[in-house]
Amino acid sequence: MEMTKAERRQIFWNMALNGYEKKTLKEAGFIIPEQMLSLPIIYLVHLEGFGFPCTLDALEGLCEYLGLPEEDFGETVNELFKDYYDAMDEDDDNDYDYNDEYLSDEAEQLIAVDEILYALGYTDNKKISQITVRELMNIRGIGSESIRFIAEEIIKTYYRTYQVPVYKFKSRDDLKLNGKMFFDNLR
């Protein structure tokens, strides 16, 4: 029997998040998990008292809450770029497949993240920096394992591209009203 939305919400608030994360989100005005979906990921990182580790926990919890199927991220990349890899293999004897035995698992994941973002149309730093939670959750093959790699890349890209506002964002409404400050000043 499938869980109801109310049961999934209870699991999100009480099991996916620790007490501090739950308290911080509730005090900021997040009543249901869906309220995070329309926000760029960088907003959650800069919610006062939340930060990067808490954002990752919330994103992983949202994966479970939304019931996203846990697919192998590497297989998704190979499907998207199969023709590209096949053409390269025909042209040259070198093996360009990112699953090369000489690459570490972390290097494979980072290459996969870059390729997935590029294939989805996120071709420049501005677009990548502004990815919302909903857009992240809609990436095919995303799951609690791979979401950390993608979120980390999005956040690193933001810091390389923009200057972080000094303003302290205290609530969900504050983020919605003043969030444009995040994308005002390029580096």
Coordinates of N, CA and C in Angstrom, one line a residue:
M1 N 0.8 -1.2 0.0 CA 0.0 0.0 0.0 C 0.9 1.2 0.0
E2 N 0.5 2.2 -0.8 CA 1.3 3.4 -1.0 C 1.0 4.4 0.2
M3 N 2.0 5.1 0.6 CA 1.8 6.1 1.7 C 1.1 7.3 1.1
T4 N 0.3 7.9 2.0 CA -0.3 9.2 1.7 C 0.7 10.3 1.8
K5 N 0.3 11.4 1.2 CA 1.1 12.6 1.2 C 1.4 13.1 2.7
A6 N 0.4 13.0 3.5 CA 0.6 13.4 4.9 C 1.6 12.5 5.6
E7 N 1.6 11.2 5.3 CA 2.5 10.3 5.9 C 3.9 10.6 5.4
R8 N 4.1 10.8 4.1 CA 5.4 11.2 3.6 C 5.9 12.5 4.2
R9 N 5.0 13.5 4.4 CA 5.4 14.7 5.0 C 5.9 14.5 6.4
Q10 N 5.2 13.6 7.2 CA 5.7 13.3 8.5 C 7.1 12.6 8.5
I11 N 7.3 11.8 7.6 CA 8.6 11.1 7.4 C 9.7 12.2 7.1
F12 N 9.3 13.1 6.2 CA 10.3 14.1 5.8 C 10.7 15.0 7.0
W13 N 9.7 15.5 7.7 CA 10.0 16.4 8.9 C 10.6 15.6 10.0
N14 N 10.2 14.4 10.3 CA 10.7 13.7 11.5 C 11.8 12.7 11.3
M15 N 12.0 12.3 10.1 CA 13.1 11.3 9.9 C 14.2 11.8 9.0
A16 N 13.9 12.5 7.9 CA 14.9 13.0 7.0 C 15.7 14.1 7.5
L17 N 15.1 14.9 8.3 CA 15.8 16.1 8.9 C 16.1 15.9 10.4
N18 N 17.2 16.4 10.9 CA 17.4 16.4 12.3 C 16.6 17.5 13.0
G19 N 16.6 17.5 14.3 CA 15.8 18.5 15.0 C 16.1 19.9 14.7
Y20 N 17.4 20.2 14.6 CA 17.9 21.6 14.3 C 17.4 22.0 12.9
E21 N 17.5 21.2 11.9 CA 17.1 21.5 10.5 C 15.6 21.7 10.5
K22 N 14.9 20.8 11.1 CA 13.4 21.0 11.2 C 13.0 22.3 11.8
K23 N 13.6 22.6 12.9 CA 13.3 23.8 13.7 C 13.6 25.1 12.8
T24 N 14.8 25.1 12.2 CA 15.2 26.2 11.4 C 14.2 26.4 10.2
L25 N 13.8 25.4 9.5 CA 12.9 25.5 8.4 C 11.5 25.9 8.9
K26 N 11.1 25.4 10.0 CA 9.7 25.8 10.5 C 9.7 27.2 10.9
E27 N 10.8 27.7 11.6 CA 10.9 29.1 12.0 C 10.9 30.0 10.8
A28 N 11.5 29.5 9.7 CA 11.6 30.4 8.5 C 10.3 30.4 7.7
G29 N 9.3 29.6 8.1 CA 8.0 29.7 7.5 C 7.8 28.6 6.5
F30 N 8.6 27.5 6.5 CA 8.3 26.4 5.6 C 7.4 25.4 6.3
I31 N 6.2 25.3 5.8 CA 5.1 24.5 6.5 C 5.1 23.1 5.8
I32 N 5.2 23.1 4.5 CA 5.2 21.8 3.8 C 6.4 21.8 2.9
P33 N 6.9 20.6 2.6 CA 8.2 20.5 1.8 C 8.1 21.1 0.4
E34 N 6.9 21.1 -0.1 CA 6.7 21.6 -1.5 C 7.1 23.1 -1.6
Q35 N 7.1 23.8 -0.5 CA 7.4 25.2 -0.5 C 8.9 25.5 -0.8
M36 N 9.7 24.5 -0.7 CA 11.1 24.6 -1.1 C 11.4 24.5 -2.6
L37 N 10.4 23.9 -3.3 CA 10.7 23.5 -4.7 C 10.9 24.7 -5.6
S38 N 10.3 25.8 -5.4 CA 10.4 27.0 -6.3 C 11.6 27.8 -6.0
L39 N 12.3 27.5 -5.0 CA 13.5 28.4 -4.6 C 14.8 27.8 -5.3
P40 N 15.7 28.8 -5.7 CA 17.0 28.3 -6.2 C 17.7 27.7 -5.0
I41 N 18.5 26.7 -5.3 CA 19.2 26.0 -4.2 C 20.1 26.9 -3.4
I42 N 20.7 27.9 -4.0 CA 21.6 28.8 -3.2 C 20.8 29.6 -2.1
Y43 N 19.5 29.8 -2.3 CA 18.7 30.4 -1.3 C 18.7 29.6 0.0
L44 N 18.5 28.3 -0.1 CA 18.5 27.5 1.1 C 19.8 27.5 1.8
V45 N 20.9 27.5 1.1 CA 22.2 27.5 1.7 C 22.4 28.8 2.5
H46 N 21.8 29.9 2.1 CA 22.0 31.2 2.8 C 20.9 31.6 3.7
L47 N 19.9 30.7 3.9 CA 18.9 30.9 4.9 C 19.6 30.9 6.3
E48 N 19.4 32.0 7.0 CA 20.1 32.1 8.3 C 20.0 30.9 9.2
G49 N 21.2 30.3 9.6 CA 21.2 29.2 10.4 C 21.1 27.8 9.7
F50 N 21.0 27.8 8.4 CA 20.8 26.6 7.6 C 22.1 26.1 7.0
G51 N 22.7 26.7 6.0 CA 24.0 26.3 5.5 C 24.0 25.1 4.5
F52 N 25.2 24.8 4.1 CA 25.3 23.8 3.1 C 25.0 22.4 3.6
P53 N 25.5 21.9 4.7 CA 25.2 20.5 5.1 C 23.7 20.3 5.4
C54 N 23.0 21.3 5.9 CA 21.6 21.2 6.2 C 20.8 21.2 4.8
T55 N 21.3 22.0 3.9 CA 20.6 22.0 2.6 C 20.7 20.6 1.9
L56 N 21.9 20.0 2.0 CA 22.1 18.7 1.4 C 21.1 17.7 2.1
D57 N 21.0 17.7 3.4 CA 20.0 16.9 4.1 C 18.6 17.1 3.6
A58 N 18.2 18.4 3.5 CA 16.9 18.7 3.0 C 16.6 18.2 1.6
L59 N 17.6 18.3 0.7 CA 17.5 17.9 -0.6 C 17.4 16.3 -0.7
E60 N 18.2 15.6 0.1 CA 18.1 14.2 0.2 C 16.7 13.8 0.7
G61 N 16.2 14.5 1.7 CA 14.9 14.2 2.2 C 13.8 14.4 1.2
L62 N 14.0 15.5 0.4 CA 13.0 15.8 -0.6 C 13.0 14.7 -1.7
C63 N 14.1 14.1 -2.0 CA 14.2 13.0 -3.0 C 13.3 11.8 -2.5
E64 N 13.4 11.5 -1.2 CA 12.6 10.4 -0.6 C 11.2 10.8 -0.5
Y65 N 10.9 12.1 -0.1 CA 9.5 12.6 0.0 C 8.8 12.5 -1.3
L66 N 9.5 12.9 -2.4 CA 8.9 12.9 -3.7 C 8.8 11.5 -4.4
G67 N 9.5 10.6 -3.7 CA 9.5 9.2 -4.2 C 10.2 9.0 -5.5
L68 N 11.3 9.8 -5.7 CA 12.1 9.7 -6.9 C 12.8 8.3 -7.0
P69 N 12.7 7.7 -8.2 CA 13.3 6.4 -8.3 C 14.8 6.5 -8.3
E70 N 15.4 5.6 -7.6 CA 16.9 5.6 -7.4 C 17.5 4.9 -8.6
E71 N 17.9 5.6 -9.6 CA 18.5 5.0 -10.8 C 20.0 5.2 -10.7
D72 N 20.8 4.5 -11.5 CA 22.2 4.7 -11.5 C 22.5 5.9 -12.3
F73 N 23.1 6.9 -11.7 CA 23.4 8.2 -12.4 C 24.3 8.0 -13.6
G74 N 25.3 7.1 -13.4 CA 26.2 6.8 -14.5 C 25.5 6.3 -15.8
E75 N 24.5 5.4 -15.5 CA 23.8 4.8 -16.7 C 23.0 5.9 -17.4
T76 N 22.5 6.9 -16.6 CA 21.7 8.0 -17.2 C 22.6 8.8 -18.1
V77 N 23.9 9.1 -17.7 CA 24.8 9.8 -18.5 C 25.1 9.0 -19.7
N78 N 25.4 7.7 -19.6 CA 25.7 6.9 -20.8 C 24.6 6.9 -21.8
E79 N 23.4 6.9 -21.3 CA 22.2 6.9 -22.3 C 22.2 8.3 -23.0
L80 N 22.4 9.4 -22.3 CA 22.3 10.7 -22.9 C 23.5 10.9 -23.9
F81 N 24.6 10.3 -23.7 CA 25.8 10.6 -24.5 C 26.2 9.4 -25.3
K82 N 25.4 8.4 -25.5 CA 25.8 7.1 -26.1 C 26.3 7.4 -27.6
D83 N 25.5 8.2 -28.3 CA 25.9 8.5 -29.7 C 27.3 9.2 -29.7
Y84 N 27.4 10.2 -28.8 CA 28.7 10.9 -28.7 C 29.9 10.0 -28.5
Y85 N 29.7 9.1 -27.5 CA 30.8 8.2 -27.2 C 31.1 7.3 -28.3
D86 N 30.0 6.8 -29.0 CA 30.2 5.8 -30.1 C 31.0 6.5 -31.2
A87 N 30.6 7.7 -31.6 CA 31.3 8.5 -32.6 C 32.8 8.7 -32.3
M88 N 33.1 9.0 -31.1 CA 34.5 9.2 -30.7 C 35.2 7.9 -30.7
D89 N 34.6 6.8 -30.3 CA 35.3 5.5 -30.4 C 35.6 5.1 -31.8
E90 N 34.7 5.4 -32.7 CA 34.9 5.1 -34.1 C 36.1 5.9 -34.8
D91 N 36.2 7.2 -34.3 CA 37.2 8.1 -34.9 C 38.6 7.8 -34.4
D92 N 38.7 7.3 -33.2 CA 40.0 7.2 -32.6 C 40.0 5.9 -31.8
D93 N 41.2 5.3 -31.6 CA 41.3 4.1 -30.8 C 41.3 4.4 -29.3
N94 N 41.4 5.6 -28.9 CA 41.4 5.9 -27.5 C 40.0 5.7 -26.9
D95 N 39.9 5.4 -25.7 CA 38.6 5.2 -25.0 C 38.3 6.4 -24.2
Y96 N 37.3 7.2 -24.7 CA 36.9 8.4 -24.0 C 35.8 8.3 -23.1
D97 N 35.3 7.1 -22.9 CA 34.1 6.9 -22.0 C 34.5 7.3 -20.6
Y98 N 33.7 8.0 -20.0 CA 34.0 8.5 -18.6 C 34.2 7.4 -17.6
N99 N 33.8 6.1 -18.0 CA 33.9 5.0 -17.1 C 35.3 4.4 -17.2
D100 N 36.2 5.1 -17.7 CA 37.6 4.6 -17.8 C 38.1 4.1 -16.5
E101 N 38.8 2.9 -16.5 CA 39.2 2.3 -15.3 C 40.3 3.2 -14.5
Y102 N 40.8 4.2 -15.2 CA 41.8 5.0 -14.6 C 41.2 6.2 -13.8
L103 N 39.9 6.4 -14.0 CA 39.3 7.5 -13.3 C 38.8 7.1 -11.9
S104 N 38.9 7.9 -10.9 CA 38.3 7.6 -9.6 C 36.8 7.7 -9.7
D105 N 36.1 7.1 -8.7 CA 34.7 7.2 -8.7 C 34.2 8.7 -8.6
E106 N 34.9 9.5 -7.8 CA 34.6 10.9 -7.6 C 34.7 11.6 -9.0
A107 N 35.8 11.4 -9.7 CA 36.0 12.0 -11.0 C 34.9 11.6 -12.0
E108 N 34.5 10.3 -12.0 CA 33.4 9.9 -12.8 C 32.2 10.6 -12.5
Q109 N 31.9 10.8 -11.2 CA 30.6 11.5 -10.8 C 30.7 13.0 -11.3
L110 N 31.8 13.6 -11.1 CA 32.0 15.0 -11.5 C 31.8 15.2 -13.0
I111 N 32.4 14.3 -13.8 CA 32.2 14.4 -15.2 C 30.7 14.1 -15.6
A112 N 30.1 13.2 -14.9 CA 28.7 12.9 -15.1 C 27.8 14.2 -14.8
V113 N 28.1 14.9 -13.7 CA 27.4 16.1 -13.4 C 27.5 17.1 -14.5
D114 N 28.7 17.4 -14.9 CA 28.9 18.3 -16.0 C 28.2 18.0 -17.2
E115 N 28.2 16.7 -17.6 CA 27.6 16.2 -18.8 C 26.0 16.3 -18.7
I116 N 25.5 15.9 -17.6 CA 24.1 16.0 -17.3 C 23.6 17.4 -17.4
L117 N 24.3 18.3 -16.7 CA 23.8 19.8 -16.7 C 23.9 20.3 -18.1
Y118 N 25.0 20.0 -18.9 CA 25.1 20.5 -20.2 C 24.0 19.9 -21.1
A119 N 23.7 18.6 -21.0 CA 22.6 18.0 -21.8 C 21.3 18.6 -21.5
L120 N 21.0 19.1 -20.3 CA 19.8 19.6 -19.9 C 19.6 21.1 -20.3
G121 N 20.7 21.7 -20.9 CA 20.6 23.0 -21.3 C 21.2 24.0 -20.3
Y122 N 21.8 23.6 -19.3 CA 22.5 24.5 -18.3 C 23.9 24.6 -18.8
T123 N 24.1 25.5 -19.8 CA 25.4 25.6 -20.5 C 26.3 26.7 -20.0
D124 N 25.8 27.6 -19.1 CA 26.7 28.6 -18.6 C 26.5 28.7 -17.1
N125 N 27.5 29.4 -16.5 CA 27.5 29.5 -15.0 C 26.3 30.2 -14.4
K126 N 25.7 31.2 -15.2 CA 24.6 31.9 -14.7 C 23.4 30.9 -14.6
K127 N 23.2 30.1 -15.6 CA 22.0 29.2 -15.6 C 22.2 28.1 -14.5
I128 N 23.4 27.6 -14.4 CA 23.7 26.6 -13.4 C 23.4 27.2 -12.0
S129 N 23.9 28.4 -11.7 CA 23.8 29.0 -10.4 C 22.3 29.2 -10.0
Q130 N 21.4 29.4 -11.0 CA 20.0 29.7 -10.7 C 19.1 28.5 -10.7
I131 N 19.7 27.3 -10.7 CA 18.8 26.1 -10.7 C 18.0 26.0 -9.4
T132 N 16.7 25.8 -9.6 CA 15.8 25.7 -8.4 C 15.8 24.2 -7.9
V133 N 15.2 24.1 -6.8 CA 15.1 22.7 -6.2 C 14.2 21.9 -7.1
R134 N 13.2 22.4 -7.7 CA 12.3 21.6 -8.6 C 13.1 21.2 -9.8
E135 N 13.9 22.1 -10.4 CA 14.7 21.7 -11.6 C 15.6 20.6 -11.2
L136 N 16.2 20.7 -10.0 CA 17.2 19.6 -9.6 C 16.4 18.3 -9.4
M137 N 15.3 18.3 -8.8 CA 14.5 17.1 -8.6 C 14.0 16.5 -9.9
N138 N 13.9 17.3 -10.9 CA 13.4 16.8 -12.2 C 14.5 16.2 -13.1
I139 N 15.8 16.2 -12.6 CA 16.8 15.6 -13.4 C 16.7 14.1 -13.4
R140 N 16.7 13.5 -14.6 CA 16.5 12.1 -14.7 C 17.6 11.3 -14.0
G141 N 17.3 10.4 -13.2 CA 18.4 9.6 -12.5 C 18.8 10.2 -11.2
I142 N 18.3 11.3 -10.8 CA 18.7 11.9 -9.6 C 18.2 11.0 -8.4
G143 N 18.9 11.0 -7.4 CA 18.6 10.3 -6.2 C 19.4 10.8 -5.0
S144 N 19.2 10.2 -3.9 CA 19.9 10.7 -2.7 C 21.4 10.6 -2.8
E145 N 21.9 9.6 -3.5 CA 23.3 9.5 -3.7 C 23.9 10.5 -4.6
S146 N 23.3 10.8 -5.7 CA 23.9 11.7 -6.7 C 23.5 13.1 -6.5
I147 N 22.5 13.4 -5.7 CA 22.1 14.8 -5.5 C 23.2 15.6 -4.8
R148 N 24.0 15.0 -4.0 CA 25.0 15.7 -3.3 C 26.1 16.2 -4.3
F149 N 26.4 15.4 -5.3 CA 27.4 15.9 -6.3 C 26.8 17.0 -7.1
I150 N 25.6 16.9 -7.5 CA 25.0 18.0 -8.3 C 24.8 19.3 -7.5
A151 N 24.3 19.2 -6.3 CA 24.1 20.3 -5.5 C 25.4 21.0 -5.2
E152 N 26.4 20.2 -4.9 CA 27.8 20.8 -4.7 C 28.3 21.6 -5.9
E153 N 28.1 21.0 -7.1 CA 28.5 21.7 -8.3 C 27.8 23.0 -8.5
I154 N 26.5 23.0 -8.3 CA 25.7 24.2 -8.4 C 26.2 25.3 -7.5
I155 N 26.4 24.9 -6.3 CA 26.8 25.9 -5.3 C 28.2 26.4 -5.6
K156 N 29.1 25.5 -5.9 CA 30.5 26.0 -6.3 C 30.4 27.0 -7.5
T157 N 29.6 26.6 -8.5 CA 29.4 27.5 -9.7 C 28.9 28.8 -9.3
Y158 N 27.9 28.9 -8.3 CA 27.4 30.1 -7.8 C 28.5 31.0 -7.3
Y159 N 29.3 30.4 -6.4 CA 30.4 31.2 -5.7 C 31.5 31.6 -6.7
R160 N 31.7 30.9 -7.8 CA 32.7 31.3 -8.8 C 32.1 32.5 -9.7
T161 N 30.8 32.6 -9.7 CA 30.1 33.5 -10.7 C 29.6 34.8 -10.0
Y162 N 29.1 34.7 -8.8 CA 28.5 35.8 -8.2 C 29.1 36.2 -6.8
Q163 N 28.9 37.4 -6.4 CA 29.3 37.8 -5.1 C 28.1 37.5 -4.1
V164 N 28.3 37.0 -3.0 CA 27.3 36.6 -2.1 C 26.8 37.9 -1.4
P165 N 25.5 38.1 -1.3 CA 25.0 39.3 -0.6 C 25.3 39.2 0.9
V166 N 25.6 40.3 1.5 CA 25.8 40.3 3.0 C 24.6 40.3 3.8
Y167 N 23.5 40.6 3.2 CA 22.2 40.6 3.8 C 21.9 39.2 4.4
K168 N 21.3 39.2 5.6 CA 20.9 37.9 6.3 C 19.5 37.6 6.0
F169 N 19.2 36.5 5.4 CA 17.9 36.0 5.0 C 17.3 35.2 6.1
K170 N 16.2 35.7 6.7 CA 15.7 35.1 7.9 C 14.5 34.2 7.7
S171 N 13.8 34.4 6.6 CA 12.5 33.6 6.4 C 12.3 33.3 5.0
R172 N 11.3 32.4 4.7 CA 10.9 32.1 3.4 C 10.5 33.3 2.6
D173 N 9.6 34.1 3.2 CA 9.1 35.4 2.6 C 10.3 36.3 2.3
D174 N 11.2 36.4 3.2 CA 12.4 37.3 3.0 C 13.2 36.8 1.8
L175 N 13.4 35.5 1.6 CA 14.1 35.0 0.5 C 13.3 35.3 -0.8
K176 N 12.0 35.2 -0.8 CA 11.2 35.4 -2.0 C 11.3 36.9 -2.4
L177 N 11.2 37.8 -1.4 CA 11.2 39.2 -1.6 C 12.6 39.8 -2.0
N178 N 13.6 39.3 -1.3 CA 14.9 39.9 -1.5 C 15.9 38.9 -2.2
G179 N 15.5 37.8 -2.6 CA 16.4 36.8 -3.2 C 17.1 37.2 -4.5
K180 N 16.5 38.2 -5.2 CA 17.2 38.7 -6.4 C 18.6 39.2 -6.1
M181 N 18.8 39.6 -4.9 CA 20.1 40.1 -4.5 C 21.2 39.1 -4.8
F182 N 20.9 37.8 -4.8 CA 21.9 36.8 -5.0 C 22.4 36.8 -6.4
F183 N 21.7 37.4 -7.4 CA 22.1 37.4 -8.8 C 22.3 38.8 -9.3
D184 N 22.6 39.7 -8.4 CA 22.9 41.1 -8.8 C 24.3 41.4 -9.2
N185 N 25.3 40.9 -8.5 CA 26.7 41.2 -8.7 C 27.5 40.1 -9.1
L186 N 28.0 40.1 -10.4 CA 28.9 39.1 -10.9 C 30.3 39.4 -10.3
R187 N 31.0 38.4 -10.3 CA 32.5 38.5 -9.9 C 33.3 39.1 -11.0

